Amino acid sequence: MKIVSFFRSIHFKFVLVYILLILIAMQVIGVLFMEEQEELLERNFTESIDERAELIENTLEEELLSENDKEGTSRQNIINLIEDFSFSGTGNDEIWVVNRDQQIIAANDEDLIDTRMTQQIGQIVAQAILTGVTSQDIWLKEDDDQSIRTYVIAKPIRKGQEGQTLGALYIEAPIEEIYTMSQKLNGILANATIIALAISAFLGVILARTITRPLADMQKQAQVMARGDFSRKVRVYDKDEIGQLAVSFNDLTKKLQDANAITESERTKLRSVLSYMTDGVIATDRDGYIILMNDRAEEMLSYSRHETMGRYLPEVLGIEELLSIEKLEQAPDSMLLDYSSKEVPFLLRASFSVIQKDDGPVNGIITVLHDVTEQEQIESDRREFVFNVSHELRTPLTTMRSYLEALEEGAWKDEELAPRFLHVTQGETERMIRLVTDLLQLSKMDNKDYTLEFTKTDFTQLMHQVIDRFEMSKKENIQFEKHISKESLPVWVDRDKIIQVLDNIISNALKYSPDGGTVTFVLERSANHIHLSVKDEGVGIPKKNLSKIFERFYRVDKARSREIGGTGLGLAIAKEVVLAHNGRIWAESNNKKGTTIHVNLPTHQSREVKG
């Protein structure tokens, strides 16, 4: 946040407004006061002169009446009379006594008696004599290159109140001193204004500080709060409105602290939930650009959080050609996303949910990604399993129905056909029984509904027993080659289950071995394991199918497998039993060169293990 300059601060504005108010008030008061003062001084001055002129007029009336009888004596008396008068107190007053012939008969300065009146003076004196009305005016007179304002009065001297005009009294009194006094008063008022402004500014600063200091504290507190620190409190200086504001601000800080703590707690919970969710979560803004993604979503989409932030959701999901963000907002639903490669299947189900408050605008979309690879695989296996079981059962059932229909139609009477038909029907029945038995056994293994009974078994002896049994029932043109350890190999196994594994592996080797072929048996110890293998010289298995031969109902050559009576479940059962023994089973094959089944079993484990 930028620091506010002093001249833009409320502190300066408050003091400036305060000073301007004082200045305007002082100016208004000064103008009104000086105008009134100047008018009052001027009025008092003129009234004083008028009163004195009235007094002189009354005195001069008798002297002018006797002027013709005693001309010299009367003139001297008039001069003596007016010499004693001073109106302005400056000694620059001029007092003339003019007879009705407009001749100056006396003056307070003898040099003025012989002075010829100017036209301006003559006019005002003549007006007073002729009209009998006192004339007053203020003239601007030049004296020593100075313009001096002078009060001029021409007052008629009459005989009695309504009598004959005997002459006129002409008075000039400088009034400049009044204006000089007004200027001095203006200077005094200006100095007082400056002093008042200085005091007001000082008091304004103090007053402004009392207001701005709490506001400054609140500003600092707001900046601290913006950084997430709610521990600081604003100081309450007084109980006025600003003090109440400070109290409210502190209360707001406390509530924000509580709300922030709750929000942070919820955010932490949400972060933990998102981090440990097995599903991926992606959130977008209202325009469909990603603003949040949890770790699981990163793993699923193989994107880092930095790569996806701010990117368009349909683009990240790879569905921009199928769906736009507007379609997702209008009809949110789920869809299956296939990210499978040639080697690894990978399917995600994306569920979309719109973030919207009541009937307001859409604020974003939440996308939940769920890994459904295993579910889809299970569903696919289930469909394939149902199909395979149905197919495996339909074939012998169809064969049995055909032979039974033939017997029903009379073939039972044929001594040659009837036994053969019954033999085939019996064979198909046994095949179905084996299939159902194998299915039940696999079902138990899938549901862990069995218990392995471990006993200490000499695997060398067990291997010889199983091979000897098959050697008695095998075709004569198939040879057995044994590479079996001569030493005793004690192993903890479930004897019956392991015999079933060996039976399935050896019977497969015999079924697919060609005439004159050899089946090779290997048994040896390897560290804390025993390793056995059974190799035939059959047609072999293509590499791409090797990993599938342990799947249920899988056959490389389906027609030949059914022909030799296989159910397609033998190796699947063998795999489940070996895994239950904590062992490992796998196959190796070269096309046209036979197949080898390998089994590794640990020599030690618990004697009784729940499957």
Short mmCIF file of N, CA and C in Angstrom, two decimals, residues 18 45 95 111 130 179 191 194 234 240 283 286 320 344 358 382 439 528 577 586:
data_model
loop_
_atom_site.label_atom_id
_atom_site.label_comp_id
_atom_site.label_asym_id
_atom_site.label_seq_id
_atom_site.Cartn_x
_atom_site.Cartn_y
_atom_site.Cartn_z
N TYR A 18 -9.80 24.16 8.46
CA TYR A 18 -9.93 24.92 9.71
C TYR A 18 -9.36 26.33 9.53
N PHE A 45 -16.55 63.08 12.36
CA PHE A 45 -15.72 64.22 11.96
C PHE A 45 -16.57 65.32 11.33
N ILE A 95 -10.39 78.56 7.03
CA ILE A 95 -11.71 79.10 7.38
C ILE A 95 -11.79 80.48 6.74
N ASP A 111 -2.84 85.56 4.94
CA ASP A 111 -2.41 85.44 3.55
C ASP A 111 -3.54 85.03 2.64
N LEU A 130 -26.68 82.08 -2.38
CA LEU A 130 -27.88 82.30 -3.17
C LEU A 130 -29.05 81.43 -2.71
N TYR A 179 -8.72 58.37 7.30
CA TYR A 179 -8.40 57.22 6.47
C TYR A 179 -7.07 56.59 6.89
N ASN A 191 -2.67 41.97 11.38
CA ASN A 191 -1.75 41.30 12.31
C ASN A 191 -2.50 40.36 13.25
N ILE A 194 -3.34 37.25 11.31
CA ILE A 194 -2.19 36.36 11.16
C ILE A 194 -1.92 35.59 12.45
N VAL A 234 -6.74 -1.90 18.06
CA VAL A 234 -6.70 -0.44 17.96
C VAL A 234 -6.90 0.16 19.35
N ASP A 240 -15.96 9.00 22.50
CA ASP A 240 -16.78 9.68 21.50
C ASP A 240 -17.06 8.73 20.33
N ALA A 283 -11.34 -28.39 -10.01
CA ALA A 283 -12.31 -27.30 -9.92
C ALA A 283 -11.95 -26.24 -10.94
N ARG A 286 -15.86 -19.90 -13.57
CA ARG A 286 -17.09 -19.88 -14.36
C ARG A 286 -16.84 -20.01 -15.86
N GLU A 320 -12.22 -31.71 -25.78
CA GLU A 320 -12.66 -30.42 -26.33
C GLU A 320 -13.43 -30.59 -27.63
N VAL A 344 -0.87 -51.02 -21.34
CA VAL A 344 -1.59 -50.90 -20.08
C VAL A 344 -2.97 -50.27 -20.31
N ASP A 358 -28.40 -21.37 -5.61
CA ASP A 358 -29.81 -21.20 -5.93
C ASP A 358 -29.98 -21.06 -7.45
N ARG A 382 -16.26 -60.57 -16.34
CA ARG A 382 -17.53 -61.21 -15.98
C ARG A 382 -18.34 -61.57 -17.22
N LEU A 439 -15.23 -74.90 -11.66
CA LEU A 439 -15.82 -73.58 -11.39
C LEU A 439 -16.09 -73.39 -9.90
N ASN A 528 15.95 -70.39 -0.77
CA ASN A 528 14.88 -70.84 0.12
C ASN A 528 13.62 -71.20 -0.67
N VAL A 577 -3.73 -71.74 -6.75
CA VAL A 577 -3.14 -72.57 -5.69
C VAL A 577 -1.71 -72.14 -5.41
N TRP A 586 4.77 -69.25 -14.02
CA TRP A 586 4.86 -68.53 -15.29
C TRP A 586 5.17 -69.51 -16.40
#
